[in-house]
Amino acid sequence: MIGRPRAEVVSLPAYRPGKAAAQAEAEHNITNAIKLASNETAWPPIDAVLNAIRQAADGVNRYADHRATALREALGKFLDVETSHVGVGCGSVGLLQQLCLSYVNPGDEVAYPWRSFEVYPVYTQLVGGVSATAALRDHTVDLDALAAVVTERTPLVLIANPNNPTGTAVSTDALATFVEGVDPDTIVVVDEAYREFIDPALGNPVTDLLPRFPNVVVLRTFSKAHGLAGLRVGYAVGDPSVIETIDKTLFPFAVNALAQAGAMAAIASISEIESRVQTVLAERTRVVAALLELNISVPVPNANFVWIPFGPRTDAVYLELEKQGVVTRPFSGEGIRVTIGLPDENSRFLEALEGALVT
Ligand SMILES: *Cc1c(COP(=O)(O)O)cnc(C)c1O
């Protein structure tokens, strides 16, 4: 080994991104593979977004506005909060890293449900923190179990709602009860990467939680519903003092000029994006119904994917799907996460699954 990398870094597994369709094609000597593995939007960006990005490209010889002031202002208007309550980052993953850098000392505990988003243990370890996890219950975040692992050594709690990879969600009423039970000095992050796909009856943390609890931070992103995963832009909504704190850890010019322009255009054309979300929701309903026909019941999905808890059969089913050119995201021994794609892609998945189940 060259140099002296930190022990926390050496013991991390190398990052393995979801398999690309092209890779599956090469491995199985097939064509027309599709990727339903990363919860992206299947459609290309809308025209207004593409035009804004093209225009912004003319100026990339200059650094962008580090604070992305115009984007923060647009988000503040969109959310009906003061601009000082809005932070931006290089994807919401960038904001998660900033939160860990800002609030977790070496030896501190970061509490989160498990299984959940795979970035949580990585960033916890990177800053020298210790993970304190609470098992899911019925594939759903168990807030009582989570409360039980939060102590005075816990500066940060991470809750993906809906949860990734299980897609289940809890209500803001339940979250409020949880937050009431933790120290007001503990930051509670509600990671709403899939906000646009959640059942609205479960509440909105920006209006239901933030006015009551200054220690709650809501994370959202342009990567999923808005179809801008490749641009890397997410945002945080919270108390101005929290936003000010995490801003100090914002990597210089982390939200690049194209990302700022694309995100602004997406907000300006939100109704077009919402209509795509409606299509995804209708497809999600169709997929769940078709799974039931195959005698497969899944936990109620609140995101743009479904979780199929195949348990010990997971790897075998995953491989059969892949051989038929349908790349999903397996969690060995637990289940498969399948992104809702274009209608044709979802039909192909359902057909492939039927095939996979008989082999
Ligand atoms: C996809 C996802 C994100 C989004 O990450 P970006 O960095 O904004 O692309 C954040 N949290 C969860 C739980 C996710 O699944």
XYZ file of N, CA and C in Angstrom, residues 158-356:
597
model
N -30.679 9.651 10.715
C -30.980 9.683 9.275
C -32.174 8.777 8.991
N -33.234 9.356 8.445
C -34.429 8.564 8.126
C -34.793 8.794 6.659
N -34.660 7.771 5.841
C -35.100 7.865 4.456
C -36.599 7.598 4.439
N -37.371 8.567 3.956
C -38.824 8.426 3.929
C -39.363 8.960 2.606
N -39.825 8.084 1.689
C -39.881 6.633 1.772
C -38.491 6.017 1.921
N -38.496 4.802 2.505
C -37.224 4.120 2.712
C -36.732 3.506 1.399
N -35.430 3.546 1.223
C -34.785 2.865 0.107
C -33.987 1.713 0.717
N -34.156 0.468 0.328
C -34.810 -0.027 -0.878
C -36.237 -0.550 -0.700
N -36.861 -0.397 0.458
C -38.149 -1.078 0.645
C -39.350 -0.251 0.169
N -39.161 1.060 -0.026
C -40.217 1.882 -0.622
C -41.353 2.255 0.307
N -41.312 1.804 1.551
C -42.389 2.091 2.500
C -42.183 3.475 3.113
N -43.260 4.051 3.649
C -43.150 5.386 4.242
C -43.924 5.460 5.548
N -43.500 6.382 6.402
C -44.219 6.659 7.647
C -44.784 8.078 7.566
N -45.765 8.383 8.429
C -46.444 9.681 8.364
C -45.659 10.742 9.128
N -45.944 12.011 8.815
C -45.294 13.082 9.581
C -45.799 13.094 11.031
N -47.004 12.585 11.280
C -47.473 12.468 12.674
C -46.553 11.539 13.455
N -46.236 10.391 12.844
C -45.344 9.428 13.507
C -43.947 10.028 13.679
N -43.496 10.766 12.662
C -42.168 11.387 12.758
C -42.156 12.444 13.876
N -43.269 13.191 14.008
C -43.337 14.221 15.051
C -43.209 13.589 16.436
N -43.900 12.466 16.639
C -43.810 11.775 17.924
C -42.370 11.341 18.192
N -41.707 10.847 17.144
C -40.313 10.434 17.275
C -39.438 11.630 17.654
N -39.602 12.743 16.943
C -38.728 13.911 17.178
C -38.960 14.476 18.575
N -40.218 14.434 19.044
C -40.508 14.907 20.401
C -39.711 14.140 21.441
N -39.395 12.883 21.119
C -38.706 12.031 22.094
C -37.189 12.139 22.064
N -36.628 12.844 21.082
C -35.165 12.943 21.047
C -34.716 14.316 21.539
N -33.472 14.378 21.961
C -32.873 15.606 22.449
C -32.995 16.700 21.373
N -33.394 17.935 21.750
C -33.509 18.991 20.737
C -32.172 19.341 20.071
N -31.066 18.848 20.645
C -29.741 19.058 20.048
C -29.386 18.007 19.011
N -30.206 16.987 18.890
C -29.950 15.943 17.901
C -30.603 16.338 16.582
N -29.805 16.352 15.520
C -30.349 16.696 14.203
C -31.030 15.457 13.613
N -32.289 15.617 13.214
C -33.036 14.514 12.597
C -33.245 14.840 11.115
N -32.624 14.036 10.270
C -32.712 14.257 8.827
C -33.826 13.388 8.253
N -34.764 14.018 7.546
C -35.786 13.273 6.817
C -35.384 13.344 5.344
N -34.878 12.230 4.846
C -34.340 12.163 3.482
C -35.485 11.801 2.533
N -36.002 12.837 1.869
C -37.160 12.650 0.987
C -36.754 12.648 -0.478
N -35.828 11.800 -0.839
C -35.392 11.732 -2.240
C -36.561 11.385 -3.167
N -37.577 10.710 -2.603
C -38.716 10.259 -3.421
C -39.996 10.992 -3.057
N -39.865 12.213 -2.529
C -41.003 13.015 -2.087
C -42.178 12.998 -3.065
N -41.870 13.166 -4.335
C -42.910 13.365 -5.351
C -43.776 12.119 -5.542
N -43.335 10.974 -5.042
C -44.063 9.715 -5.268
C -44.814 9.236 -4.025
N -44.719 10.007 -2.936
C -45.275 9.549 -1.656
C -46.786 9.826 -1.613
N -47.505 9.027 -0.848
C -48.927 9.266 -0.619
C -49.065 10.582 0.150
N -49.724 11.609 -0.454
C -49.787 12.913 0.226
C -50.490 12.848 1.572
N -51.300 11.814 1.793
C -51.997 11.698 3.080
C -51.016 11.486 4.230
N -49.778 11.107 3.927
C -48.785 10.892 4.983
C -48.181 12.203 5.483
N -48.570 13.323 4.864
C -48.116 14.623 5.352
C -46.882 15.126 4.638
N -46.558 16.394 4.947
C -45.406 17.049 4.332
C -44.516 17.585 5.456
N -43.312 17.064 5.606
C -42.470 17.490 6.733
C -42.092 18.970 6.695
N -42.067 19.571 5.498
C -41.698 20.992 5.428
C -42.742 21.834 6.167
N -44.030 21.496 5.998
C -45.069 22.270 6.680
C -45.446 21.659 8.040
N -45.325 20.329 8.167
C -45.794 19.674 9.395
C -44.724 19.623 10.492
N -43.444 19.573 10.111
C -42.392 19.370 11.115
C -41.488 20.589 11.303
N -41.068 21.217 10.206
C -40.058 22.276 10.330
C -40.503 23.438 11.237
N -41.761 23.904 11.149
C -42.135 25.014 12.028
C -42.084 24.639 13.513
N -42.252 23.356 13.816
C -42.263 22.921 15.229
C -40.900 22.513 15.741
N -40.063 21.972 14.836
C -38.800 21.357 15.278
C -37.610 21.915 14.495
N -36.873 22.882 15.084
C -35.715 23.446 14.372
C -34.581 22.439 14.177
N -34.658 21.291 14.840
C -33.599 20.275 14.676
C -33.913 19.274 13.551
N -35.012 19.506 12.826
C -35.329 18.625 11.688
C -34.804 19.260 10.396
N -34.192 18.439 9.559
C -33.723 18.879 8.238
C -34.349 17.961 7.189
N -34.964 18.557 6.181
C -35.564 17.769 5.102
C -34.646 17.831 3.891
N -34.302 16.671 3.343
C -33.484 16.615 2.128
C -34.340 16.189 0.951
N -34.148 16.886 -0.159
C -34.835 16.515 -1.404
C -33.849 16.607 -2.563
N -34.250 16.144 -3.719
C -33.296 16.064 -4.823
C -33.975 16.270 -6.174
N -33.190 16.672 -7.148
C -33.651 16.734 -8.537
C -33.299 15.453 -9.296
N -32.741 14.465 -8.597
C -32.223 13.267 -9.276
C -33.303 12.266 -9.663
N -34.425 12.253 -8.972
C -35.389 11.185 -9.183
C -36.558 11.688 -10.018
N -37.570 12.307 -9.395
C -38.756 12.720 -10.152
C -38.411 13.712 -11.266
N -37.459 14.613 -11.012
C -37.156 15.665 -11.991
C -36.273 15.171 -13.130
N -35.744 13.966 -12.995
C -34.973 13.389 -14.101
C -33.610 14.025 -14.319
N -32.986 14.538 -13.254
C -31.692 15.211 -13.422
C -30.566 14.498 -12.656
N -30.636 13.177 -12.573
C -29.652 12.427 -11.768
C -28.214 12.738 -12.176
N -27.989 12.897 -13.481
C -26.632 13.118 -13.958
C -26.084 14.505 -13.678
N -26.951 15.433 -13.282
C -26.491 16.801 -13.034
C -25.984 17.009 -11.616
N -26.446 16.214 -10.654
C -26.047 16.289 -9.259
C -26.500 17.566 -8.570
N -27.752 17.629 -8.225
C -28.218 18.757 -7.412
C -29.356 18.330 -6.489
N -29.168 18.653 -5.221
C -30.184 18.365 -4.215
C -30.306 19.568 -3.300
N -31.317 19.527 -2.393
C -31.447 20.664 -1.479
C -31.882 20.226 -0.095
N -31.574 21.113 0.860
C -31.942 20.877 2.253
C -32.866 22.002 2.678
N -33.875 21.676 3.487
C -34.745 22.693 4.064
C -34.676 22.529 5.572
N -34.373 23.616 6.271
C -34.238 23.519 7.720
C -34.039 24.882 8.351
N -33.677 24.860 9.619
C -33.450 26.095 10.349
C -32.249 26.840 9.750
N -32.321 28.180 9.647
C -31.199 28.932 9.057
C -29.849 28.630 9.716
N -29.838 28.347 11.010
C -28.545 28.082 11.653
C -27.970 26.738 11.204
N -28.840 25.788 10.908
C -28.373 24.499 10.383
C -27.862 24.687 8.957
N -28.611 25.443 8.158
C -28.204 25.694 6.763
C -26.853 26.428 6.745
N -26.715 27.412 7.615
C -25.465 28.163 7.693
C -24.302 27.234 8.068
N -24.569 26.321 8.973
C -23.519 25.389 9.420
C -23.097 24.468 8.283
N -24.060 23.854 7.628
C -23.658 22.896 6.574
C -23.079 23.625 5.361
N -23.479 24.892 5.166
C -22.908 25.667 4.060
C -21.390 25.795 4.191
N -20.903 25.781 5.424
C -19.446 25.905 5.630
C -18.703 24.703 5.073
N -19.408 23.588 4.930
C -18.752 22.371 4.429
C -19.079 22.119 2.954
N -19.744 23.089 2.318
C -20.100 22.905 0.899
C -18.833 22.952 0.056
N -18.565 21.881 -0.642
C -17.407 21.796 -1.538
C -17.471 22.979 -2.519
N -16.354 23.678 -2.757
C -16.421 24.859 -3.619
C -17.081 24.568 -4.977
N -18.098 25.339 -5.289
C -18.811 25.243 -6.576
C -19.378 23.845 -6.819
N -19.830 23.214 -5.731
C -20.324 21.837 -5.813
C -21.534 21.711 -6.733
N -22.389 22.734 -6.727
C -23.544 22.698 -7.629
C -23.154 23.493 -8.878
N -22.838 22.777 -9.934
C -22.240 23.430 -11.099
C -23.269 24.245 -11.896
N -22.781 25.008 -12.863
C -23.628 25.949 -13.597
C -24.764 25.244 -14.343
N -24.456 24.086 -14.935
C -25.499 23.371 -15.685
C -26.569 22.851 -14.730
N -26.128 22.375 -13.571
C -27.061 21.859 -12.571
C -27.980 22.974 -12.069
N -27.397 24.143 -11.805
C -28.222 25.264 -11.335
C -29.264 25.647 -12.392
N -28.823 25.745 -13.639
C -29.746 26.138 -14.712
C -30.826 25.076 -14.915
N -30.426 23.816 -14.912
C -31.378 22.727 -15.116
C -32.400 22.664 -13.994
N -31.951 22.842 -12.762
C -32.854 22.768 -11.613
C -33.856 23.927 -11.646
N -33.359 25.130 -11.974
C -34.264 26.289 -12.055
C -35.341 26.052 -13.117
N -34.927 25.528 -14.257
C -35.885 25.278 -15.341
C -36.883 24.196 -14.939
N -36.416 23.207 -14.183
C -37.320 22.136 -13.737
C -38.391 22.697 -12.804
N -37.985 23.599 -11.911
C -38.980 24.199 -11.001
C -39.988 25.020 -11.811
N -39.481 25.759 -12.807
C -40.362 26.605 -13.617
C -41.349 25.766 -14.431
N -40.987 24.518 -14.717
C -41.863 23.652 -15.533
C -42.403 22.494 -14.703
N -42.714 22.779 -13.454
C -43.006 21.685 -12.529
C -44.234 20.878 -12.961
N -45.185 21.527 -13.655
C -46.409 20.781 -13.997
C -46.085 19.672 -15.003
N -45.105 19.937 -15.885
C -44.721 18.903 -16.850
C -44.092 17.716 -16.121
N -43.325 18.026 -15.096
C -42.682 16.963 -14.324
C -43.724 16.188 -13.522
N -44.687 16.944 -12.980
C -45.746 16.281 -12.203
C -46.555 15.318 -13.058
N -46.740 15.658 -14.332
C -47.544 14.752 -15.156
C -46.768 13.458 -15.432
N -45.447 13.547 -15.522
C -44.656 12.316 -15.635
C -44.749 11.482 -14.358
N -44.738 12.182 -13.231
C -44.864 11.469 -11.953
C -46.177 10.692 -11.940
N -47.244 11.326 -12.460
C -48.541 10.638 -12.499
C -48.459 9.354 -13.326
N -47.721 9.422 -14.422
C -47.558 8.223 -15.249
C -46.812 7.132 -14.474
N -45.771 7.532 -13.756
C -45.014 6.565 -12.957
C -45.930 5.935 -11.898
N -46.767 6.764 -11.260
C -47.652 6.249 -10.211
C -48.660 5.251 -10.795
N -49.178 5.573 -11.986
C -50.140 4.654 -12.619
C -49.443 3.344 -12.975
N -48.221 3.427 -13.471
C -47.464 2.227 -13.800
C -47.145 1.415 -12.538
N -46.858 2.109 -11.480
C -46.567 1.433 -10.210
C -47.781 0.619 -9.769
N -48.955 1.227 -9.897
C -50.199 0.526 -9.544
C -50.366 -0.718 -10.427
N -50.087 -0.544 -11.719
C -50.231 -1.670 -12.654
C -49.248 -2.801 -12.298
N -48.004 -2.435 -11.977
C -46.987 -3.450 -11.657
C -47.380 -4.208 -10.383
N -47.831 -3.466 -9.372
C -48.205 -4.124 -8.110
C -49.359 -5.095 -8.351
N -50.333 -4.679 -9.156
C -51.480 -5.553 -9.447
C -51.021 -6.795 -10.201
N -50.100 -6.610 -11.159
C -49.607 -7.757 -11.929
C -48.802 -8.708 -11.033
N -48.084 -8.158 -10.088
C -47.327 -9.005 -9.151
C -48.288 -9.839 -8.307
N -49.394 -9.208 -7.892
C -50.394 -9.936 -7.102
C -50.951 -11.115 -7.897
N -51.140 -10.884 -9.211
C -51.601 -11.968 -10.093
C -50.624 -13.139 -10.077
N -49.335 -12.809 -9.865
C -48.309 -13.861 -9.793
C -48.149 -14.381 -8.356
N -49.105 -13.989 -7.506
C -49.055 -14.378 -6.095
C -47.881 -13.800 -5.336
N -47.445 -12.620 -5.780
C -46.361 -11.931 -5.084
C -46.934 -10.676 -4.463
N -46.924 -10.597 -3.135
C -47.395 -9.368 -2.516
C -46.185 -8.569 -2.058
N -46.276 -7.273 -2.225
C -45.149 -6.398 -1.902
C -45.601 -5.361 -0.881
N -44.674 -4.839 -0.073
C -45.059 -3.754 0.838
C -45.515 -2.537 0.034
N -46.452 -1.769 0.599
C -47.051 -0.631 -0.120
C -45.958 0.334 -0.592
N -45.801 0.488 -1.917
C -44.724 1.355 -2.409
C -45.105 2.830 -2.356
N -44.170 3.649 -1.911
C -44.373 5.100 -1.888
C -43.299 5.832 -2.667
N -42.538 5.095 -3.478
C -41.482 5.722 -4.276
C -41.620 5.248 -5.722
N -40.614 5.504 -6.551
C -40.705 5.103 -7.956
C -40.081 3.727 -8.194
N -40.246 2.856 -7.195
C -39.757 1.488 -7.332
C -40.602 0.579 -6.456
N -40.480 -0.725 -6.689
C -41.144 -1.683 -5.796
C -40.098 -2.617 -5.201
N -40.372 -3.068 -4.010
C -39.485 -3.966 -3.270
C -40.137 -5.343 -3.230
N -39.424 -6.338 -3.753
C -39.969 -7.694 -3.745
C -39.094 -8.547 -2.833
N -39.610 -8.874 -1.656
C -38.793 -9.585 -0.675
C -38.697 -11.083 -0.993
N -37.809 -11.420 -1.901
C -37.646 -12.818 -2.316
C -36.858 -13.648 -1.295
N -36.239 -12.988 -0.318
C -35.488 -13.733 0.698
C -34.387 -14.570 0.075
N -34.286 -15.850 0.469
C -33.187 -16.694 -0.016
C -33.193 -16.905 -1.536
N -34.336 -16.666 -2.198
C -34.391 -16.855 -3.656
C -33.859 -15.649 -4.432
N -33.509 -14.597 -3.715
C -33.192 -13.319 -4.369
C -32.151 -13.446 -5.481
N -30.992 -14.025 -5.158
C -29.909 -14.057 -6.145
C -30.316 -14.842 -7.391
N -31.021 -15.945 -7.194
C -31.421 -16.786 -8.323
C -32.416 -16.044 -9.221
N -33.406 -15.402 -8.611
C -34.396 -14.666 -9.411
C -33.716 -13.509 -10.129
N -32.829 -12.824 -9.407
C -32.127 -11.697 -10.021
C -31.388 -12.149 -11.279
N -30.677 -13.260 -11.170
C -29.863 -13.731 -12.298
C -30.734 -14.127 -13.487
N -31.858 -14.780 -13.212
C -32.775 -15.149 -14.295
C -33.296 -13.903 -15.014
N -33.630 -12.870 -14.251
C -34.094 -11.615 -14.860
C -32.991 -11.010 -15.725
N -31.784 -11.033 -15.195
C -30.657 -10.429 -15.918
C -30.394 -11.168 -17.228
N -30.486 -12.486 -17.179
C -30.277 -13.272 -18.402
C -31.301 -12.903 -19.465
N -32.478 -12.459 -19.010
C -33.504 -12.031 -19.969
C -33.404 -10.541 -20.268
N -32.304 -9.932 -19.842
C -32.048 -8.544 -20.197
C -32.729 -7.515 -19.319
N -33.160 -7.926 -18.129
C -33.790 -6.973 -17.217
C -32.907 -6.841 -15.973
N -32.228 -5.714 -15.879
C -31.289 -5.501 -14.775
C -32.005 -4.782 -13.637
N -32.123 -5.465 -12.498
C -32.739 -4.876 -11.315
C -31.653 -4.739 -10.244
N -32.049 -4.370 -9.026
C -31.053 -4.192 -7.969
C -31.296 -5.245 -6.888
N -30.385 -6.228 -6.780
C -30.578 -7.277 -5.783
C -29.932 -6.931 -4.440
N -30.543 -7.352 -3.360
C -29.935 -7.293 -2.036
C -29.929 -8.734 -1.546
N -28.779 -9.343 -1.685
C -28.637 -10.784 -1.507
C -29.315 -11.288 -0.225
N -30.158 -12.307 -0.390
C -30.819 -12.898 0.774
C -32.020 -12.106 1.262
N -32.241 -10.918 0.696
C -33.336 -10.084 1.182
C -34.413 -9.851 0.114
N -34.009 -9.216 -0.977
C -35.023 -8.926 -1.984
C -34.459 -8.188 -3.172
N -35.369 -7.872 -4.096
C -35.004 -7.176 -5.325
C -35.747 -5.850 -5.360
N -35.025 -4.798 -5.709
C -35.647 -3.494 -5.892
C -35.745 -3.236 -7.389
N -36.962 -2.939 -7.839
C -37.198 -2.743 -9.268
C -37.733 -1.340 -9.511
N -36.986 -0.559 -10.277
C -37.419 0.796 -10.611
C -38.577 0.734 -11.597
N -39.578 1.612 -11.401
C -40.655 1.748 -12.389
C -40.083 2.534 -13.579
N -40.086 1.893 -14.743
C -39.531 2.530 -15.941
C -40.621 2.940 -16.907
N -40.303 2.952 -18.186
C -41.299 3.220 -19.219
C -42.298 2.067 -19.230
N -43.543 2.309 -19.669
C -44.542 1.226 -19.667
C -44.034 -0.061 -20.329
N -43.363 0.072 -21.472
C -42.823 -1.119 -22.155
C -41.813 -1.862 -21.289
N -40.988 -1.100 -20.608
C -39.954 -1.701 -19.759
C -40.592 -2.457 -18.592
N -41.635 -1.873 -18.024
C -42.300 -2.535 -16.909
C -42.957 -3.839 -17.366
N -43.525 -3.799 -18.578
C -44.127 -5.026 -19.127
C -43.047 -6.080 -19.344
N -41.899 -5.644 -19.845
C -40.808 -6.598 -20.054
C -40.359 -7.211 -18.730
N -40.286 -6.379 -17.708
C -39.913 -6.896 -16.392
C -40.911 -7.962 -15.930
N -42.213 -7.656 -16.068
C -43.233 -8.591 -15.587
C -43.169 -9.913 -16.350
N -42.947 -9.813 -17.659
C -42.807 -11.037 -18.468
C -41.586 -11.840 -18.039
N -40.478 -11.122 -17.870
C -39.232 -11.795 -17.482
C -39.391 -12.443 -16.118
N -40.120 -11.780 -15.238
C -40.296 -12.337 -13.897
C -41.104 -13.624 -13.959
N -42.146 -13.598 -14.776
C -42.945 -14.812 -14.925
C -42.069 -15.963 -15.391
N -41.184 -15.652 -16.349
C -40.232 -16.648 -16.823
C -39.278 -17.089 -15.735
N -38.796 -16.139 -14.969
C -37.808 -16.443 -13.925
C -38.403 -17.336 -12.844
